[in-house]
Short mmCIF file of C-alpha atoms and ligand atoms in Angstrom, two decimals:
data_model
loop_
_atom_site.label_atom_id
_atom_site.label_comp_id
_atom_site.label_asym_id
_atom_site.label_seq_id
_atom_site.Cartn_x
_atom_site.Cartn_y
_atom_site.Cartn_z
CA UNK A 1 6.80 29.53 -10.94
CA UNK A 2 4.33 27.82 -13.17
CA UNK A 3 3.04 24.61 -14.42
CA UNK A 4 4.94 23.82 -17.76
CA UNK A 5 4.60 20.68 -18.87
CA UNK A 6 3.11 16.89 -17.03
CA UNK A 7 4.46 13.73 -18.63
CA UNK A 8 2.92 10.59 -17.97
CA UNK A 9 4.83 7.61 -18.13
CA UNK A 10 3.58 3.65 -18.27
CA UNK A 11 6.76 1.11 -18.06
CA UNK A 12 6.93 -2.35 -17.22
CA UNK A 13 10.14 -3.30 -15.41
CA UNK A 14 8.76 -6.52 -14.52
CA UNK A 15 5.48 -4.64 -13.62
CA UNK A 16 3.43 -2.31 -14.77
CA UNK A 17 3.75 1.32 -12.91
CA UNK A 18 2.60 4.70 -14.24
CA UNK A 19 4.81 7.72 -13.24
CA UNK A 20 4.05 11.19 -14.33
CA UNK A 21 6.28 14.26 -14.08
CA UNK A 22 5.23 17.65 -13.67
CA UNK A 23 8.11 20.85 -15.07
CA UNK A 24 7.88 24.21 -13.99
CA UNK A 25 8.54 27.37 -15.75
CA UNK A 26 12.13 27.33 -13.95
CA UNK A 27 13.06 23.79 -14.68
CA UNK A 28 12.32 22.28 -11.54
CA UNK A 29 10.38 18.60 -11.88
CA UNK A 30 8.72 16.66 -9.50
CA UNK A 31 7.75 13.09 -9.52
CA UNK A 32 4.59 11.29 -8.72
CA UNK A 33 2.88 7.98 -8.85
CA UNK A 34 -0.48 7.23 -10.63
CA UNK A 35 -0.47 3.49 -10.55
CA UNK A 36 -3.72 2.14 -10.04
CA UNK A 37 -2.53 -2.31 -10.35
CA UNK A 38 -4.80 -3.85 -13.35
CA UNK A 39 -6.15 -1.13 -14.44
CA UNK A 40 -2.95 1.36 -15.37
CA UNK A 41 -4.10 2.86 -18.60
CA UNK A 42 -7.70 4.42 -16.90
CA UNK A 43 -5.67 6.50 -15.27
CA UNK A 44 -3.38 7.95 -17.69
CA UNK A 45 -6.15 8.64 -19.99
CA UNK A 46 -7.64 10.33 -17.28
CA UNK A 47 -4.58 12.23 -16.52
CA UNK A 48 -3.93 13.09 -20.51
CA UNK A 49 -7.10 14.30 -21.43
CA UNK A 50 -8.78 15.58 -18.09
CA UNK A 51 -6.45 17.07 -15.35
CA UNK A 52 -3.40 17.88 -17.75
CA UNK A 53 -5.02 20.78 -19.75
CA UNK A 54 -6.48 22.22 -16.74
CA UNK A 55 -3.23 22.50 -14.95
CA UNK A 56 -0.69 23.87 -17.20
CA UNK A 57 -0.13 27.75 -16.51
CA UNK A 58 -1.43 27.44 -12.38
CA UNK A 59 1.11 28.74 -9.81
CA UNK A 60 3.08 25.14 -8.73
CA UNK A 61 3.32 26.16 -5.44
CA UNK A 62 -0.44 26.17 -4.65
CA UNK A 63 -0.85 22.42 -3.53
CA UNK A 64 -3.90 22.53 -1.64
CA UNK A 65 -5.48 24.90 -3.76
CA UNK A 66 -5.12 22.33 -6.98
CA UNK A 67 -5.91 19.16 -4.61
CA UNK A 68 -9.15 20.67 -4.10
CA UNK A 69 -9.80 22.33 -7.54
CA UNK A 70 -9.02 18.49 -9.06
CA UNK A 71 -10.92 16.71 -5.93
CA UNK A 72 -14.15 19.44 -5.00
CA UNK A 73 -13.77 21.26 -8.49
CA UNK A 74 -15.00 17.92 -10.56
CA UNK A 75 -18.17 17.21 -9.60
CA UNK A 76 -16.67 12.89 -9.80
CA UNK A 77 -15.33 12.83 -6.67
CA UNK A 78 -13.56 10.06 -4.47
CA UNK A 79 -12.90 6.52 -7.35
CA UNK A 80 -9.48 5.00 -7.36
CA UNK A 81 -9.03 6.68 -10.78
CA UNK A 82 -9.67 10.22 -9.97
CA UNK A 83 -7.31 9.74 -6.81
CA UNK A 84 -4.79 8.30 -7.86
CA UNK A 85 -4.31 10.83 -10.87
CA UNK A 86 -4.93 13.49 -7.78
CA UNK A 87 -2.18 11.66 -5.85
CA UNK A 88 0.44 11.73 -8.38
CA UNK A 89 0.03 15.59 -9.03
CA UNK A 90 -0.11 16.45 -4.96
CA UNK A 91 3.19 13.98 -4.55
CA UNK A 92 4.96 15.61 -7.63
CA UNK A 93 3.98 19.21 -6.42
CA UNK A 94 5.32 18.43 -2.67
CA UNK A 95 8.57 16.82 -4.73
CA UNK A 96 8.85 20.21 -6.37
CA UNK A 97 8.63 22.50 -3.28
CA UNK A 98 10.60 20.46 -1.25
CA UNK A 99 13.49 21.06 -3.99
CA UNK A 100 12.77 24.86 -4.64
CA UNK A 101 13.26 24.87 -0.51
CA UNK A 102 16.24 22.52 -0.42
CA UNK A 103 14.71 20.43 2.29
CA UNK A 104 13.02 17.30 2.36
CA UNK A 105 9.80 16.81 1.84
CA UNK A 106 9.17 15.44 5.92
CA UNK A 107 10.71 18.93 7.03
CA UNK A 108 7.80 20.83 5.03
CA UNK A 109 5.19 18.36 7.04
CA UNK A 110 6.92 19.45 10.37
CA UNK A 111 10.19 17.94 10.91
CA UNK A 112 10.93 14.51 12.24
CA UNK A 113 8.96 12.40 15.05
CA UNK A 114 11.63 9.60 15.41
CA UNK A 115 15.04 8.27 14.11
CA UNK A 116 13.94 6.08 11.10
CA UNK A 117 10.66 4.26 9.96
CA UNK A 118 10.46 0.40 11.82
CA UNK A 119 9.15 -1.52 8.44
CA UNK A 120 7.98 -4.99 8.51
CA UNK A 121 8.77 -7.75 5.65
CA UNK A 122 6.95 -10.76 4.07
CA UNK A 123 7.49 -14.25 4.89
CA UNK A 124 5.95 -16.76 2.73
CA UNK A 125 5.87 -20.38 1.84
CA UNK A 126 4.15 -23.47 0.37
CA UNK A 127 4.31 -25.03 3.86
CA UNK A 128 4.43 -23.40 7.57
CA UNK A 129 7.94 -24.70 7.52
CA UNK A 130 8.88 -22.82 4.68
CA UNK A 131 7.50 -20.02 5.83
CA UNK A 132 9.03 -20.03 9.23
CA UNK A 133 12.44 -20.11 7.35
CA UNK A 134 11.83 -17.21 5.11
CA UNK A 135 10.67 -15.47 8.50
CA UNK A 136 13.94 -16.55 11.09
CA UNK A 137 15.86 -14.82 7.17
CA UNK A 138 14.30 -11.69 7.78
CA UNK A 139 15.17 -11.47 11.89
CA UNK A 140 18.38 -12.59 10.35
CA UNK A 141 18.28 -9.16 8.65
CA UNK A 142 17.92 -7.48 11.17
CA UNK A 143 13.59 -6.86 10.34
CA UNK A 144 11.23 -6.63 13.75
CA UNK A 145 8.73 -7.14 12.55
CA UNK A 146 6.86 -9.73 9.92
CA UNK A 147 3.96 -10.86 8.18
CA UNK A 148 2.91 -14.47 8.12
CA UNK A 149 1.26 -16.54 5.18
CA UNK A 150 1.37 -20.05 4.09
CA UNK A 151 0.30 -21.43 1.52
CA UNK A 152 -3.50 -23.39 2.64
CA UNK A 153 -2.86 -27.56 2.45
CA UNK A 154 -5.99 -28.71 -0.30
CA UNK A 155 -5.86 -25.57 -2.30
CA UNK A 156 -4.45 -25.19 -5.96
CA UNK A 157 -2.66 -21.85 -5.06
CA UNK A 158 -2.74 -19.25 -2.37
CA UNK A 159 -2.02 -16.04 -2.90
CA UNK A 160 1.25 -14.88 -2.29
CA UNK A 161 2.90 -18.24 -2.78
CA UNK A 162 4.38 -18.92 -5.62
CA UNK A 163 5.91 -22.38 -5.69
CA UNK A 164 9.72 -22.02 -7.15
CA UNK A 165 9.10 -18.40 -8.37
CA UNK A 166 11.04 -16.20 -6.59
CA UNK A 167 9.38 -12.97 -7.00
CA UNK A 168 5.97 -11.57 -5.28
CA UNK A 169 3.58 -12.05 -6.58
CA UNK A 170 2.27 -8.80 -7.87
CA UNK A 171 5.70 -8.05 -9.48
CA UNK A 172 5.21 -10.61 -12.16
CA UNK A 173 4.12 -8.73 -15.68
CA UNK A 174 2.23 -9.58 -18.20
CA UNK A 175 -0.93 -11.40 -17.48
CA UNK A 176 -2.81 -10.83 -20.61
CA UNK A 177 -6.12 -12.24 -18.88
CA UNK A 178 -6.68 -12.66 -15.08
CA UNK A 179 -5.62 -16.00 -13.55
CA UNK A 180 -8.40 -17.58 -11.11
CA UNK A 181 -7.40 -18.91 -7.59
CA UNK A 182 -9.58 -21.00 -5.44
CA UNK A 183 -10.67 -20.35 -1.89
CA UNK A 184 -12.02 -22.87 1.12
CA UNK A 185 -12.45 -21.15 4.72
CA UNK A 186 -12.75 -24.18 6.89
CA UNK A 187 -9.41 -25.24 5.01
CA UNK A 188 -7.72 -22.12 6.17
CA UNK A 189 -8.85 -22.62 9.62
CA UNK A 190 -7.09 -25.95 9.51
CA UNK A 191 -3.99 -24.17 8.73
CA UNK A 192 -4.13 -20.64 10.14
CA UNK A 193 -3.34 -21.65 14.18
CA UNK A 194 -0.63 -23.73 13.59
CA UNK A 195 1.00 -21.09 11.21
CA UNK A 196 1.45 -18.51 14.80
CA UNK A 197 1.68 -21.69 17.34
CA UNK A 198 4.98 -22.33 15.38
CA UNK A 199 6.21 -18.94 14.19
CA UNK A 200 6.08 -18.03 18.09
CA UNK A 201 8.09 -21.42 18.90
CA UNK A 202 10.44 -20.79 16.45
CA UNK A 203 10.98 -16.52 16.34
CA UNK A 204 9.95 -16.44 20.40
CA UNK A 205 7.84 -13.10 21.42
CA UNK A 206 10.01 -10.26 20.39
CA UNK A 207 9.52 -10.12 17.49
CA UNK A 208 6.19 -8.54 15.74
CA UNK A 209 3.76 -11.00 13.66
CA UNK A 210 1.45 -9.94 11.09
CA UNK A 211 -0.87 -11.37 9.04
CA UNK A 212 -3.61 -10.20 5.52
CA UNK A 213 -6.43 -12.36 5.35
CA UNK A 214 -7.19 -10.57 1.68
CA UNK A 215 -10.54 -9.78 3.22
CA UNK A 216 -11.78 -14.09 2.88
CA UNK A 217 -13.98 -14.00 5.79
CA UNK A 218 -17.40 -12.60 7.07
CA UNK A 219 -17.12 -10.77 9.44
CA UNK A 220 -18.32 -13.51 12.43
CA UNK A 221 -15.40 -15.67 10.90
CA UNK A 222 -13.03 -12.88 11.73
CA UNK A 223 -14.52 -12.24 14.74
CA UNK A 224 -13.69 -15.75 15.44
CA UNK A 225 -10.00 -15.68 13.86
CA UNK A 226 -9.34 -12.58 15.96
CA UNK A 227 -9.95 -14.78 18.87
CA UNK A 228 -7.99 -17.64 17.92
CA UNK A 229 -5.21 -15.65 17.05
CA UNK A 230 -5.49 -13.54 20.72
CA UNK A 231 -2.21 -15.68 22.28
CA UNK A 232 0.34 -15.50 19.63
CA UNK A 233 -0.50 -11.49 20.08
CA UNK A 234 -0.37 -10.43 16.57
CA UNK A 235 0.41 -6.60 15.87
CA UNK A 236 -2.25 -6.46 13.77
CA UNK A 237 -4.54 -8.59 11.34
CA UNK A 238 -4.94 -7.21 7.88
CA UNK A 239 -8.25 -6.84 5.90
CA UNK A 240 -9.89 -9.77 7.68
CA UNK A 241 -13.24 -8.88 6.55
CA UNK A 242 -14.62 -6.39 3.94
CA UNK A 243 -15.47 -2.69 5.73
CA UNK A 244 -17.80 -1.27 2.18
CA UNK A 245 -20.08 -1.81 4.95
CA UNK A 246 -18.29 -0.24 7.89
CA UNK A 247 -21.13 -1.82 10.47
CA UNK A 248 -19.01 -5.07 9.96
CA UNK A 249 -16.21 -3.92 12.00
CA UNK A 250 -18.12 -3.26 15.16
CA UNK A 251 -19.05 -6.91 14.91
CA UNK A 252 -15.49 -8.17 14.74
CA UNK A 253 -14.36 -5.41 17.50
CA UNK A 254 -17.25 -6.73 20.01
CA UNK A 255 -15.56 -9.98 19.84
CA UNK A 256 -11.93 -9.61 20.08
CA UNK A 257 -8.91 -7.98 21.05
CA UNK A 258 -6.36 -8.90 18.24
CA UNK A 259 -5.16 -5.18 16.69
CA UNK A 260 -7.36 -4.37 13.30
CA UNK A 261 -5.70 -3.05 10.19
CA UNK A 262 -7.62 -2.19 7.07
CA UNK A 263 -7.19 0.76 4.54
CA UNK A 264 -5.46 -0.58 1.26
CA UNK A 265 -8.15 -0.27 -1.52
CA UNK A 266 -9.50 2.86 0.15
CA UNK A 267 -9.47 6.83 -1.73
CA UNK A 268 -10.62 9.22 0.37
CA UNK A 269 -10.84 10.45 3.93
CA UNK A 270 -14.34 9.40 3.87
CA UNK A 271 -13.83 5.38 2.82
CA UNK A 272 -11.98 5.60 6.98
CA UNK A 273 -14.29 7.71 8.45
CA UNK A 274 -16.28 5.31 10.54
CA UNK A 275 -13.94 2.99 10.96
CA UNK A 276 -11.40 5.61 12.48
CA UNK A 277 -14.20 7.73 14.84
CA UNK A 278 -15.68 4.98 16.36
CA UNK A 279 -12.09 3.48 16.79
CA UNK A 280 -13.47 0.16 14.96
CA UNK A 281 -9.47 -0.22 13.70
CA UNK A 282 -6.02 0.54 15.17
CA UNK A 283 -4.06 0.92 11.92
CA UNK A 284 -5.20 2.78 8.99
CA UNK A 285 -3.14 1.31 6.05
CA UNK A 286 -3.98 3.99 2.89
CA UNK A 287 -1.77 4.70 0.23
CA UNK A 288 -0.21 7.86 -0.87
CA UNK A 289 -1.37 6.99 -4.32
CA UNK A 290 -4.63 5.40 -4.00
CA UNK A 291 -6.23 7.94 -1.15
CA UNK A 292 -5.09 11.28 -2.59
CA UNK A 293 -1.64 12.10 -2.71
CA UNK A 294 0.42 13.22 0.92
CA UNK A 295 -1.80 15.88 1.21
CA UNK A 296 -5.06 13.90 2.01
CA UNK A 297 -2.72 11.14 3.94
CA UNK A 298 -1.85 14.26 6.16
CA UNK A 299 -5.19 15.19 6.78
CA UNK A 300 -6.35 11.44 7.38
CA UNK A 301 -3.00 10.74 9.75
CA UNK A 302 -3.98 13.94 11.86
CA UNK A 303 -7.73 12.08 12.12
CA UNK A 304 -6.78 8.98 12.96
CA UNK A 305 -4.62 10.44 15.24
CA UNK A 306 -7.56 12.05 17.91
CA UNK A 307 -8.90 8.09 18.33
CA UNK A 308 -5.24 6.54 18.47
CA UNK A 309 -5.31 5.00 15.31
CA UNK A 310 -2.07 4.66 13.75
CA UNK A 311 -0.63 4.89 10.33
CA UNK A 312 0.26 1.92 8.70
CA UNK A 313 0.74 2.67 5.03
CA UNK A 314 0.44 -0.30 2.29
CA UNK A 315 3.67 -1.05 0.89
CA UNK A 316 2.97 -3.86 -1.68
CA UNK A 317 5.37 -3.61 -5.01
CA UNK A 318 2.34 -2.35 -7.26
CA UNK A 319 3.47 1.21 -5.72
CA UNK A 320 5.80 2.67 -7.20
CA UNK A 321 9.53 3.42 -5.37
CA UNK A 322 7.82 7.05 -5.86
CA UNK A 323 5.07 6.02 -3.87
CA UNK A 324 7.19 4.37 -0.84
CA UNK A 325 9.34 7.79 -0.84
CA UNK A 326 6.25 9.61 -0.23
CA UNK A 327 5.21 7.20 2.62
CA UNK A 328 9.21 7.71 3.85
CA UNK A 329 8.46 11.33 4.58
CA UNK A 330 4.81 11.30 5.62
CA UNK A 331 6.45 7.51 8.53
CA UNK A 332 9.00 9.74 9.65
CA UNK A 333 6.41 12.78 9.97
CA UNK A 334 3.92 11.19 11.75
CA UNK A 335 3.37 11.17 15.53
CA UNK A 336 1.06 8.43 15.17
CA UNK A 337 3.10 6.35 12.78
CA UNK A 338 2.45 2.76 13.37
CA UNK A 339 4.41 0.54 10.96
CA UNK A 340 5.15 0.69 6.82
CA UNK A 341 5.18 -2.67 4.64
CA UNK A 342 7.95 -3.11 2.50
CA UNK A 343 8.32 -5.63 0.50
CA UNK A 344 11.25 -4.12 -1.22
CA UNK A 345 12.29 -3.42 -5.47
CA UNK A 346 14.33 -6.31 -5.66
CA UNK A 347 14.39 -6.69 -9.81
CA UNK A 348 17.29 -5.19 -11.52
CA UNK A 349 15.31 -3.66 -14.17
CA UNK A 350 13.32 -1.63 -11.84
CA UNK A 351 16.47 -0.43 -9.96
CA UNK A 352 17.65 0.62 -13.32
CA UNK A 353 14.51 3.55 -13.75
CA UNK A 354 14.29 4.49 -10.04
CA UNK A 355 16.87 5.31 -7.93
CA UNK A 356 15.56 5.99 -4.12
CA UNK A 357 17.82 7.93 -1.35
CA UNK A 358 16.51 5.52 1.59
CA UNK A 359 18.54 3.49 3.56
CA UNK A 360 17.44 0.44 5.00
CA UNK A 361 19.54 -1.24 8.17
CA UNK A 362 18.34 -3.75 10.33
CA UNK A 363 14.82 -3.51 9.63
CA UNK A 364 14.38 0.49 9.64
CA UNK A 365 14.36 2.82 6.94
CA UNK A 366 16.50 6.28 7.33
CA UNK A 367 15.05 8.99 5.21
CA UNK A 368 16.15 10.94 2.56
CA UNK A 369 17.77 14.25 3.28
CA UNK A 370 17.53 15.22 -0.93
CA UNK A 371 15.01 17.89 -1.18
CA UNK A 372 12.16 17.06 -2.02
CA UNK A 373 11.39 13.24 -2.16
CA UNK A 374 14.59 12.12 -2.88
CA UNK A 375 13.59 10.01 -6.22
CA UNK A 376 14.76 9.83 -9.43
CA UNK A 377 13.18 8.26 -12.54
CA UNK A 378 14.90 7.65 -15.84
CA UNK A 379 12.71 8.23 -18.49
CA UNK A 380 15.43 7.15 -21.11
CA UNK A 381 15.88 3.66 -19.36
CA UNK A 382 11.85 3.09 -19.15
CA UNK A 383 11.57 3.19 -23.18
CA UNK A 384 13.27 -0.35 -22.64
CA UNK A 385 10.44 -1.63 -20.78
CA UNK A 386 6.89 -1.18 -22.06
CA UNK A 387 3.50 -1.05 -20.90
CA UNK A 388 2.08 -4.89 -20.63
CA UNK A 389 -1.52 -5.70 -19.90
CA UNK A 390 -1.71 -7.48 -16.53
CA UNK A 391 -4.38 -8.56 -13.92
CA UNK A 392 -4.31 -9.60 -10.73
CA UNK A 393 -5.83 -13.32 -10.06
CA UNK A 394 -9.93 -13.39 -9.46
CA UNK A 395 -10.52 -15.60 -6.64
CA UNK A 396 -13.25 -17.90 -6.62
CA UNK A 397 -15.15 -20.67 -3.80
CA UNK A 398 -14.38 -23.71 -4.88
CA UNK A 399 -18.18 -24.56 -5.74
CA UNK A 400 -17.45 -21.77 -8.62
CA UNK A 401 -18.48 -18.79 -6.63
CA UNK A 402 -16.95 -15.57 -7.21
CA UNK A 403 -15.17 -14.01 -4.06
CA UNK A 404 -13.28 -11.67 -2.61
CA UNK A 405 -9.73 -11.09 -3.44
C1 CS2 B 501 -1.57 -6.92 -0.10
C2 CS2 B 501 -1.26 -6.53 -1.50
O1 CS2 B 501 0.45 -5.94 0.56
C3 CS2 B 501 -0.68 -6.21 0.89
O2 CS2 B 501 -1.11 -6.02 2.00
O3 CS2 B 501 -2.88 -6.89 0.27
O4 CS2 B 501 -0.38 -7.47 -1.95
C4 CS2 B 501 -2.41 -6.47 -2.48
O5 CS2 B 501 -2.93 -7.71 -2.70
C5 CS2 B 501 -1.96 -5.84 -3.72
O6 CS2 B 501 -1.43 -4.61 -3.46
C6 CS2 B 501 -3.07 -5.75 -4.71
O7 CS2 B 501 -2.67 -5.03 -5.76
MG1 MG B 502 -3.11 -6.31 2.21
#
């Protein structure tokens, strides 16, 4: 069974995502994801005129020998490019042997660690008020666990509030030029206390808070927001600082004991490294489509896993539904699964080209028993919805100065 064709498809059902499909000589397809948000069409040039030609003709069941001839075999390595083209090749592969098996794709991995996948939502809102309603919706729903922002009082926008726009942010198309947003640290410490103070008032302390600084602060700010945050005994805080240097994380650690979560922009094994060995974090948030496909999340799960770090995979809407049914398998896999974001498809256009065999009740997602990944993309239905350039905001101090987003 062969390599016959790969398809790469860019559709924009309300946001851009690019999907590819891999045929074998038998018939059998498998999907994968290759969206890299902003940034879309690097990749599938990459895909078209690099990685396709090589492929076609190799045996489809040899997944670890192609993840290495694309990763060791190129001389580029690591780059959220390369990956993510990697990733969507490994995921499709796994999709296809999973089917030519008839199991699903977590029984290949080893079989099942738990019941179903504990997920946590997104509460946001242009006051803490707001928020705190959107939050007490989601324990309404039966969700466990949740992650806290509000919008900062003084600046023009924060992210991940939109005002009376529904929708996330990230799954609004068609930015033709990046937006800016503004950014003022001693206004967010204003805010940020009063935020958990009155989430815990109002939700009481069953249920699990969470909360993404976007990476805003040095690292002796977060040091200092881990310790503020220390009662209201977060699960974990997201991206507080930057880790390119990974030194900054043993700063933070020294000073608090508020759980550290960090992985999202990260491609390789070797981007967690440091954090993970010298147990600097306690949730290792990577992507199946940004760090290599479910065979390098594997291999970075069973790391993290000697220093108890746990796996928390991003869940934002810029990955694909092909994406999150690759994280269903590896969540319901791992023995040190932590927690997976999901922020869920909620548009009707995107329900209309993927169809997903998940269940979510009360807060916990039961996997799919299809085999493979149990996803489906329609490729007829996506023709409707083309590519559209779009960027994700540039943040900026509000003296001018560019900063991190
Ligand atoms: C966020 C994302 O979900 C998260 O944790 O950090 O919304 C992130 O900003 C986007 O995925 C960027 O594309
Ligand atoms: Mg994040």
């Amino acid at each position: 069974m062969v390599i016959d064709k790969i398809e790469v498809f860019v559709s924009c059902p309300g946001r851009n995502f690019v999907t590819v499909k891999v045929t074998t000589s038998d018939g059998t397809y498998g999907l994968g994801d290759a969206t890299v948000n902003g940034r879309e069409m690097a990749v599938v040039s990459y895909l078209e005129e690099h990685v396709v030609p090589c492929l076609i003709g190799r045996d489809a069941h040899a997944i670890e020998d192609i993840w290495q001839y694309l990763y060791k075999g190129v001389y580029w390595r690591k780059g959220p490019i390369n990956m993510a083209a990697v990733a969507s090749i490994d995921m499709a592969l796994w999709d296809i042997k999973g089917k030519v098996a008839g199991l699903p794709v977590y029984q290949l991995l080893g079989g099942k660690s738990r019941n179903a996948v504990t997920l946590y939502a997104h509460a946001n809102g242009k006051s803490i008020e707001q928020t705190l309603d959107n939050a007490a919706q989601h324990v309404n729903n039966g969700f466990k666990a949740i992650r806290l922002q509000s919008a900062v009082p003084g600046l023009k926008v924060t992210y991940g509030v939109l005002g009376d726009k529904k929708d996330y942010y990230e799954q609004q198309g068609n930015r033709p030029l990046p937006p800016e947003e503004d950014w003022s640290t001693p206004k967010y410490f204003a805010m940020i206390e009063e935020l958990f103070i009155a989430a815990r008032k109002r939700l009481g302390n069953d249920i699990h808070l969470l909360h993404d600084v976007h990476s805003r602060l040095t690292p002796i700010e977060s040091a200092k927001l881990g310790k503020l945050l220390e009662p209201y005994n977060l699960m974990f805080l997201e991206d507080a600082s930057m880790a390119e240097n990974q030194e900054n994380y043993k700063l933070i650690r020294h000073h608090t004991t508020t759980p550290l979560a960090i992985g999202e922009t990260y491609n390789t094994i070797w981007d967690c490294k440091d954090l993970i060995q010298n147990q600097l974090i306690d949730f290792i948030r990577v992507a199946a489509t940004h760090a290599g496909g479910i065979t390098a999340l594997r291999r970075i799960t069973d790391f993290a896993s000697i220093y108890n770090v746990k796996l928390a995979p991003h869940g934002a809407p810029d990955l694909s539904p092909v994406c999150m049914a690759a994280h269903m398998h590896l969540n319901i896999w791992a023995p040190n699964f932590g927690i997976q974001e999901f922020v869920g498809f909620g548009n009707d256009e995107l329900k209309q080209l993927f169809k997903h065999d998940y269940k979510v009740v009360d807060g916990m997602a039961h996997v799919s028993e299809a085999p493979g990944l149990g996803i489906e993309f329609d490729e007829e239905a996506a023709k409707a919805f083309p590519y559209k350039r779009s960027y994700l905001p540039v943040c900026r101090l509000e003296d001018g100065t560019v900063w991190n987003w």
